[in-house]
């Protein structure tokens, strides 16, 4: 059995400390469809929370970032601004629970902290009880990799437009059931090309039968089609099932494109295929059980990652499985530990099975209207044939109304074969590296962006970031001692959802009912 590194024990200790703190605060959870009584929280500096008037706030609409304060209590109503709260009984709730806030939604069945801000458009509930939500991110970007080494490996530039779109439809069933349909699309094959975009030291998947190296693969046109159903045995207990074709199994943290701490960074992590690459698999079935602030779930799924045809549906084969334990010890933290047993995940290594083990901690904290800080610490390990490679990631984003500052640091170990630098000894210099020998890569990215336009609950931001790499000594002869990469971009997304927009939608709905 592989030794679990120090980072996992640190994550567990942090979670235990938060849980103990929460226990002393005497957190309670109101029963579903029961108005919460007025309550004074005991957190230092927190405001008294008051429930919304459900008679006038039964619907939601598109939001804007003004006036959002992401404080509140897990499982209770969310404090959004000036003591106003959002009840989980009105409109859309969490994907897999009628008694949890929708802010906790991550990718697949994963959890975010309850204090997670949301960038989305949301509809009012229809007369038949359906609620709808749309998320998306569209970039127009110029990226230049290894720009300071004219003859360096991996040097490349591209003008492209990475993007994704996710829509959800949700309906309550009876007094305890919840049904949801979710779809995710990406036009990456058209806007960045089937060969993906340049990204120094990135690996994973293939193009024209060859492994992609120093490039990030595009995502499939259809990246998720899933249905789920959950049943509340009580306010504290849920049972649920999730089926996706394609979908995401119970393995890893929220995928980088949906992880709030990664929201401002257009690039995939170098550790993507060590941590969260299973977010698009053609054939996934998950069953789970929640008790209060913890849940245990298991999945069976197709282990092979998508093929080079980004427009088709790969044949489903349920040949792999995983399990994940998730704990949200307080409204600001989400922790998980997971392990997956993947059958032949990489097309370039068809006979290689992988055991992937991950642990993560995601943090989100409101700092006032339109201001918050989010962070993540992630560890992932791929083990196969008695060997293993670790990856470590930490990232953080500080949103200060119109301006955001963000960063990501990664420490990843990859094999010489993975990076395509192994050749037989007869070929000369490169023969000094064996196929299973691993090399270390350190990456630091710093960036900022600024919102230049906000219209119709939609944000247009302009941003830039720079990445400095410090590879292993052997790699320096190929890539340079400290390769530097950078990019500039425009990004289009929905605005930050606020209680103001929800109130406006509710008043409009009541006005229509009274006419």
XYZ file of C-alpha atoms in Angstrom:
515
model
C 0.000 0.000 0.000
C 1.320 3.437 -0.940
C 2.225 5.785 1.835
C -0.106 8.738 2.061
C 1.965 11.945 2.110
C 1.999 14.602 4.752
C -0.383 16.873 2.831
C -3.298 14.456 3.387
C -2.779 14.386 7.132
C -2.603 18.184 7.165
C -5.912 18.306 5.295
C -7.512 15.936 7.815
C -6.200 17.935 10.753
C -7.520 21.169 9.282
C -10.919 19.564 8.763
C -11.018 18.220 12.307
C -10.182 21.634 13.709
C -12.943 23.255 11.662
C -15.447 20.593 12.681
C -14.620 21.139 16.353
C -15.021 24.895 15.912
C -18.350 24.370 14.195
C -19.530 22.031 16.979
C -18.934 24.732 19.573
C -20.975 27.151 17.492
C -24.005 24.897 17.825
C -24.900 24.693 14.149
C -28.425 23.531 13.342
C -30.186 22.613 10.113
C -33.843 23.523 9.552
C -36.113 20.802 8.238
C -37.057 20.991 4.563
C -40.045 23.189 3.673
C -40.014 24.629 7.190
C -39.363 28.361 7.596
C -36.246 28.946 9.638
C -36.574 30.963 12.799
C -34.634 34.134 13.239
C -31.223 33.298 14.589
C -28.214 35.180 15.829
C -24.912 33.644 14.836
C -22.050 33.560 17.329
C -19.242 34.173 14.876
C -17.192 37.211 15.612
C -18.090 40.050 13.290
C -21.031 38.254 11.661
C -24.435 39.809 11.169
C -27.767 38.522 12.396
C -29.330 36.433 9.632
C -32.976 36.779 8.711
C -35.012 34.536 6.411
C -36.349 35.917 3.168
C -40.066 36.440 2.827
C -40.973 33.397 0.746
C -44.241 34.966 -0.333
C -42.410 37.412 -2.563
C -39.159 35.608 -3.384
C -40.227 32.366 -4.984
C -38.139 32.743 -8.122
C -34.674 33.670 -9.273
C -33.179 35.329 -12.325
C -29.821 36.347 -13.664
C -27.540 38.091 -11.180
C -24.964 40.849 -11.054
C -21.953 41.066 -8.769
C -23.088 43.997 -6.634
C -23.802 43.331 -2.996
C -22.830 39.722 -2.511
C -21.628 38.572 0.878
C -20.952 34.858 0.934
C -21.307 34.158 4.625
C -23.745 31.796 6.266
C -24.163 28.376 7.871
C -23.827 25.018 6.238
C -27.180 23.487 5.368
C -29.022 26.593 6.484
C -30.039 29.651 4.495
C -27.251 31.541 2.777
C -26.505 35.067 3.930
C -26.041 37.064 0.742
C -26.241 40.731 1.711
C -27.240 42.890 4.668
C -28.591 39.961 6.655
C -30.827 38.650 3.856
C -30.765 34.916 3.276
C -31.628 32.389 0.615
C -33.533 29.291 1.674
C -32.776 25.933 0.070
C -36.545 25.324 -0.196
C -37.029 28.062 -2.815
C -36.208 27.422 -6.452
C -33.047 25.464 -7.220
C -31.164 23.603 -4.481
C -28.068 21.452 -4.461
C -27.996 18.923 -7.311
C -28.252 15.930 -4.990
C -30.089 17.222 -1.930
C -33.184 19.279 -1.208
C -31.609 20.261 2.109
C -28.277 21.680 0.920
C -27.563 24.997 -0.836
C -26.785 25.023 -4.546
C -23.499 26.819 -3.747
C -22.116 23.444 -2.662
C -22.353 22.046 -6.205
C -19.050 21.045 -7.766
C -18.457 19.133 -10.979
C -20.033 15.686 -11.161
C -21.111 14.812 -7.620
C -18.251 16.651 -5.865
C -18.668 19.311 -3.177
C -17.600 22.932 -2.949
C -17.755 24.928 0.302
C -21.197 26.379 1.041
C -19.670 29.871 0.870
C -18.748 29.426 -2.796
C -19.797 32.345 -5.032
C -21.722 31.451 -8.178
C -21.502 32.881 -11.690
C -24.641 31.773 -13.507
C -27.982 32.652 -15.033
C -30.972 31.153 -13.247
C -34.627 31.029 -14.248
C -37.721 31.338 -12.130
C -39.381 28.000 -11.366
C -41.905 27.144 -14.059
C -45.556 26.333 -13.245
C -44.587 22.648 -13.448
C -41.785 23.131 -10.922
C -38.714 23.104 -13.200
C -35.778 25.377 -12.439
C -32.979 26.070 -14.922
C -29.400 27.295 -14.638
C -26.680 28.102 -17.178
C -22.926 28.480 -16.556
C -20.278 29.171 -19.167
C -16.844 30.650 -19.783
C -15.543 31.842 -23.161
C -11.960 33.047 -23.619
C -10.343 34.879 -26.510
C -6.665 34.379 -25.769
C -3.142 34.745 -27.051
C -0.680 32.436 -25.337
C 3.093 32.175 -25.769
C 4.977 29.276 -24.187
C 8.708 29.218 -23.369
C 9.059 32.673 -24.880
C 12.496 33.373 -23.387
C 14.162 30.334 -24.999
C 14.090 30.695 -28.815
C 15.475 27.196 -29.319
C 13.798 25.651 -26.292
C 11.558 22.617 -26.416
C 7.843 23.303 -26.171
C 8.100 26.842 -27.536
C 4.810 27.779 -29.189
C 2.142 30.424 -29.633
C -1.567 30.357 -30.365
C -4.562 32.635 -30.684
C -7.482 30.512 -29.545
C -10.762 30.492 -27.655
C -11.069 27.806 -24.940
C -14.677 27.530 -23.766
C -17.332 25.458 -22.042
C -21.088 25.679 -21.444
C -23.106 23.845 -18.789
C -26.874 23.791 -18.398
C -28.950 22.224 -15.620
C -32.643 21.502 -15.170
C -33.998 20.491 -11.761
C -37.385 19.495 -10.407
C -38.588 18.400 -6.984
C -40.429 15.070 -6.907
C -43.050 14.684 -4.208
C -42.070 15.715 -0.700
C -38.595 14.147 -0.618
C -37.329 13.507 -4.148
C -35.129 15.627 -6.443
C -34.487 14.992 -10.140
C -31.849 16.757 -12.240
C -30.612 16.699 -15.825
C -27.261 18.260 -16.712
C -25.406 18.826 -19.991
C -21.984 20.288 -20.732
C -20.681 21.268 -24.166
C -17.337 22.585 -25.381
C -16.386 24.008 -28.779
C -12.672 23.440 -28.048
C -12.184 21.171 -31.093
C -13.161 24.112 -33.304
C -11.732 27.047 -31.368
C -8.361 25.627 -30.222
C -8.089 22.721 -32.676
C -7.953 18.945 -32.298
C -4.309 19.242 -31.260
C -5.218 21.459 -28.300
C -3.334 24.541 -27.149
C 0.355 25.029 -26.239
C 1.069 24.445 -22.536
C 4.633 23.806 -21.423
C 5.224 20.429 -19.694
C 1.601 19.354 -20.147
C 0.932 15.719 -21.074
C -2.061 13.439 -21.553
C -4.155 11.946 -24.387
C -3.148 11.749 -28.060
C -3.438 13.490 -31.446
C -2.903 11.701 -34.773
C -1.825 8.629 -32.856
C 0.972 10.409 -31.004
C 1.020 11.453 -27.314
C 0.272 15.119 -26.703
C 3.350 16.696 -25.075
C 3.649 20.384 -24.186
C 0.010 20.771 -25.236
C -3.341 20.609 -23.451
C -5.883 18.450 -25.251
C -9.256 19.928 -26.258
C -12.393 18.754 -24.484
C -15.082 16.783 -26.250
C -18.002 18.578 -27.865
C -20.324 16.746 -25.476
C -18.501 16.671 -22.154
C -21.415 15.650 -19.920
C -24.930 14.285 -20.311
C -26.167 13.117 -16.939
C -29.261 12.488 -14.872
C -29.474 12.157 -11.114
C -32.063 11.443 -8.465
C -31.809 11.935 -4.717
C -34.192 11.006 -1.941
C -34.200 12.696 1.448
C -34.777 10.198 4.249
C -34.630 13.166 6.626
C -33.126 16.650 6.647
C -29.774 15.055 7.551
C -29.792 11.976 5.315
C -29.856 11.650 1.505
C -29.506 8.682 -0.823
C -28.720 9.433 -4.455
C -27.755 8.008 -7.817
C -26.016 9.624 -10.802
C -25.579 8.288 -14.350
C -23.551 10.048 -17.041
C -22.769 9.343 -20.689
C -20.389 11.041 -20.578
C -20.071 11.898 -16.910
C -17.700 12.259 -13.963
C -17.112 9.515 -11.361
C -16.527 10.001 -7.641
C -12.811 10.634 -7.989
C -10.779 13.753 -7.247
C -11.663 17.340 -6.356
C -14.028 19.486 -8.450
C -12.560 19.583 -11.971
C -10.323 22.593 -12.588
C -12.707 24.350 -15.000
C -15.470 24.271 -12.365
C -13.322 24.742 -9.253
C -13.909 28.242 -7.894
C -10.246 28.709 -6.891
C -9.310 28.069 -10.545
C -12.034 30.301 -11.988
C -9.679 33.061 -13.184
C -6.963 30.838 -14.685
C -7.551 29.840 -18.344
C -4.966 27.025 -18.265
C -5.415 23.439 -17.166
C -3.083 22.365 -14.339
C -0.018 20.310 -15.260
C -1.267 17.834 -12.656
C -4.629 17.447 -14.436
C -4.028 13.777 -15.301
C -2.923 13.056 -11.732
C -5.916 14.686 -10.032
C -9.114 15.416 -11.981
C -8.755 14.137 -15.579
C -11.646 11.702 -15.085
C -14.217 14.503 -15.419
C -15.147 13.316 -18.953
C -15.641 9.555 -19.211
C -18.108 7.758 -21.472
C -20.069 5.665 -19.025
C -20.382 6.538 -15.316
C -22.699 5.281 -12.582
C -22.443 6.615 -9.014
C -24.360 5.857 -5.819
C -23.929 7.872 -2.634
C -25.069 8.450 0.912
C -24.966 11.749 2.840
C -25.207 12.105 6.596
C -25.195 15.752 7.713
C -21.882 17.256 6.556
C -20.233 14.054 5.290
C -20.909 11.759 2.360
C -19.561 8.483 1.003
C -19.985 7.528 -2.643
C -18.777 4.897 -5.094
C -18.653 4.742 -8.890
C -18.153 2.311 -11.703
C -17.092 3.761 -15.030
C -15.098 3.462 -18.230
C -11.431 3.927 -17.382
C -10.237 4.914 -20.870
C -10.137 8.669 -21.459
C -11.877 10.088 -24.583
C -10.418 9.203 -27.974
C -9.168 11.691 -30.581
C -12.603 12.077 -32.190
C -14.016 14.922 -30.114
C -17.453 14.774 -31.745
C -18.489 11.155 -31.130
C -19.665 9.081 -28.170
C -17.165 6.406 -27.145
C -18.546 2.944 -26.385
C -19.304 2.583 -22.643
C -17.463 -0.144 -20.735
C -17.771 -0.247 -16.950
C -14.318 -1.641 -16.230
C -13.095 0.728 -13.495
C -14.285 1.843 -10.087
C -13.651 4.454 -7.389
C -14.771 5.693 -4.006
C -14.724 9.126 -2.374
C -15.244 10.439 1.144
C -16.236 14.122 1.310
C -16.515 16.260 4.433
C -17.626 19.889 4.710
C -16.703 20.685 8.324
C -17.761 24.349 8.046
C -19.333 26.661 5.460
C -15.877 27.739 4.280
C -14.227 24.343 3.746
C -14.726 21.273 1.557
C -12.412 18.266 1.978
C -12.249 14.991 0.079
C -10.214 11.811 -0.147
C -10.713 9.486 -3.095
C -9.168 6.546 -4.875
C -9.830 5.147 -8.317
C -8.760 1.941 -10.008
C -8.579 2.827 -13.697
C -8.360 0.226 -16.427
C -6.094 1.359 -19.303
C -6.867 5.105 -19.033
C -4.315 6.307 -21.625
C -4.606 5.347 -25.281
C -0.816 5.699 -25.606
C -0.333 3.020 -22.894
C -3.161 0.535 -23.502
C -1.775 -2.172 -21.230
C -1.189 0.073 -18.224
C -3.700 0.173 -15.366
C -3.475 3.015 -12.853
C -4.445 3.479 -9.236
C -5.187 7.184 -8.739
C -5.333 8.535 -5.182
C -6.256 12.131 -4.379
C -6.917 14.399 -1.403
C -7.946 18.039 -1.465
C -9.131 20.980 0.568
C -11.082 23.856 -1.000
C -11.685 27.079 0.917
C -13.997 30.009 0.177
C -14.586 33.100 2.302
C -16.636 36.239 1.671
C -14.959 39.577 2.360
C -17.881 41.901 1.654
C -20.077 42.843 -1.321
C -18.451 41.543 -4.496
C -15.311 40.499 -2.597
C -14.094 37.050 -1.641
C -11.053 34.804 -1.469
C -10.969 31.181 -2.603
C -8.133 28.648 -2.386
C -7.383 24.974 -2.930
C -4.717 22.462 -1.960
C -4.710 19.257 -4.017
C -2.565 16.126 -3.956
C -2.811 13.425 -6.599
C -0.810 10.263 -7.178
C -0.779 7.803 -10.077
C 0.578 4.348 -9.210
C 1.257 1.535 -11.653
C 3.605 -1.440 -11.943
C 4.944 -0.896 -8.431
C 5.933 2.728 -9.058
C 4.182 6.033 -8.434
C 4.330 9.730 -9.230
C 3.039 12.504 -6.984
C 1.588 15.878 -7.888
C 0.913 18.835 -5.607
C -1.114 21.923 -6.412
C -2.019 25.022 -4.458
C -3.967 27.919 -5.930
C -5.776 31.002 -4.711
C -7.912 33.810 -6.119
C -8.760 37.152 -4.530
C -11.768 38.939 -6.048
C -12.061 42.648 -5.182
C -15.195 43.679 -7.060
C -13.922 44.521 -10.566
C -10.341 43.320 -10.152
C -9.024 39.840 -9.377
C -5.552 38.611 -8.404
C -4.771 34.912 -8.626
C -1.949 32.413 -8.526
C -1.169 28.716 -8.829
C 1.885 26.696 -7.796
C 2.463 23.120 -8.897
C 5.056 20.497 -8.124
C 4.658 17.516 -10.444
C 6.786 14.449 -11.080
C 6.483 12.930 -14.571
C 8.280 10.027 -16.212
C 10.760 10.474 -19.038
C 8.456 8.410 -21.232
C 5.493 10.657 -20.377
C 7.469 13.700 -21.558
C 8.795 11.920 -24.641
C 12.462 12.375 -23.706
C 13.380 8.705 -23.396
C 15.200 7.005 -26.247
C 17.285 3.811 -26.366
C 20.889 4.175 -25.246
C 22.132 3.746 -28.801
C 20.593 7.094 -29.752
C 23.149 9.053 -27.751
C 22.687 11.687 -25.055
C 18.997 11.075 -24.332
C 19.800 7.441 -23.636
C 21.071 8.516 -20.212
C 17.445 8.673 -19.054
C 15.555 5.409 -18.603
C 11.899 5.132 -19.580
C 10.676 4.835 -15.979
C 12.935 7.548 -14.571
C 10.946 10.551 -13.384
C 11.769 14.249 -13.439
C 10.460 17.105 -11.297
C 8.675 20.184 -12.638
C 7.848 23.291 -10.608
C 5.426 25.848 -12.048
C 4.360 29.216 -10.640
C 1.596 31.248 -12.311
C 0.583 34.770 -11.266
C -2.168 36.745 -12.942
C -4.791 39.432 -12.673
C -7.869 40.526 -14.570
C -10.232 43.492 -14.581
C -13.910 43.697 -15.433
C -14.314 46.244 -18.212
C -17.990 45.712 -19.087
C -21.026 44.459 -17.223
C -24.264 44.347 -19.181
C -27.338 42.138 -18.965
C -25.887 40.183 -16.051
C -22.828 39.298 -18.144
C -19.182 40.179 -17.435
C -16.387 40.892 -19.887
C -12.957 40.935 -18.252
C -9.476 41.533 -19.628
C -6.579 39.698 -18.018
C -2.987 38.597 -18.241
C -0.817 36.024 -16.522
C 2.782 34.870 -16.520
C 4.188 31.440 -15.662
C 7.756 30.707 -14.595
C 8.920 27.089 -14.601
C 11.804 25.452 -12.809
C 12.309 21.967 -14.266
C 14.648 19.194 -13.209
C 18.295 19.706 -14.155
C 18.114 17.240 -17.030
C 15.121 19.069 -18.540
C 16.959 22.381 -18.395
C 19.166 21.294 -21.307
C 16.012 20.890 -23.395
C 13.667 23.608 -22.150
C 15.998 26.159 -20.602
C 16.854 26.863 -16.979
C 13.749 28.933 -16.183
C 11.238 28.876 -19.042
C 8.783 31.778 -18.975
C 5.334 31.679 -20.579
C 2.559 34.244 -20.688
C -0.845 35.080 -22.072
C -3.393 37.841 -22.410
C -7.105 37.219 -22.704
C -10.680 38.438 -22.753
C -13.216 36.352 -20.836
C -17.007 36.328 -21.048
C -19.052 34.781 -18.204
C -22.326 35.327 -16.349
C -22.090 37.866 -13.546
C -21.849 36.960 -9.886
C -25.295 36.001 -8.583
C -26.707 38.267 -5.868
C -29.719 38.493 -3.620
C -30.711 41.730 -5.383
C -31.326 39.943 -8.667
C -33.190 37.143 -6.875
C -35.453 39.654 -5.150
C -36.090 41.371 -8.483
C -37.091 38.074 -10.077
C -39.408 37.248 -7.201
C -41.190 40.597 -7.380
C -41.633 40.201 -11.127
C -43.118 36.730 -10.623
C -45.562 37.937 -7.958
C -46.536 40.899 -10.138
C -47.413 38.551 -12.974
C -49.462 36.340 -10.643
C -51.426 39.303 -9.352
C -52.315 40.631 -12.810
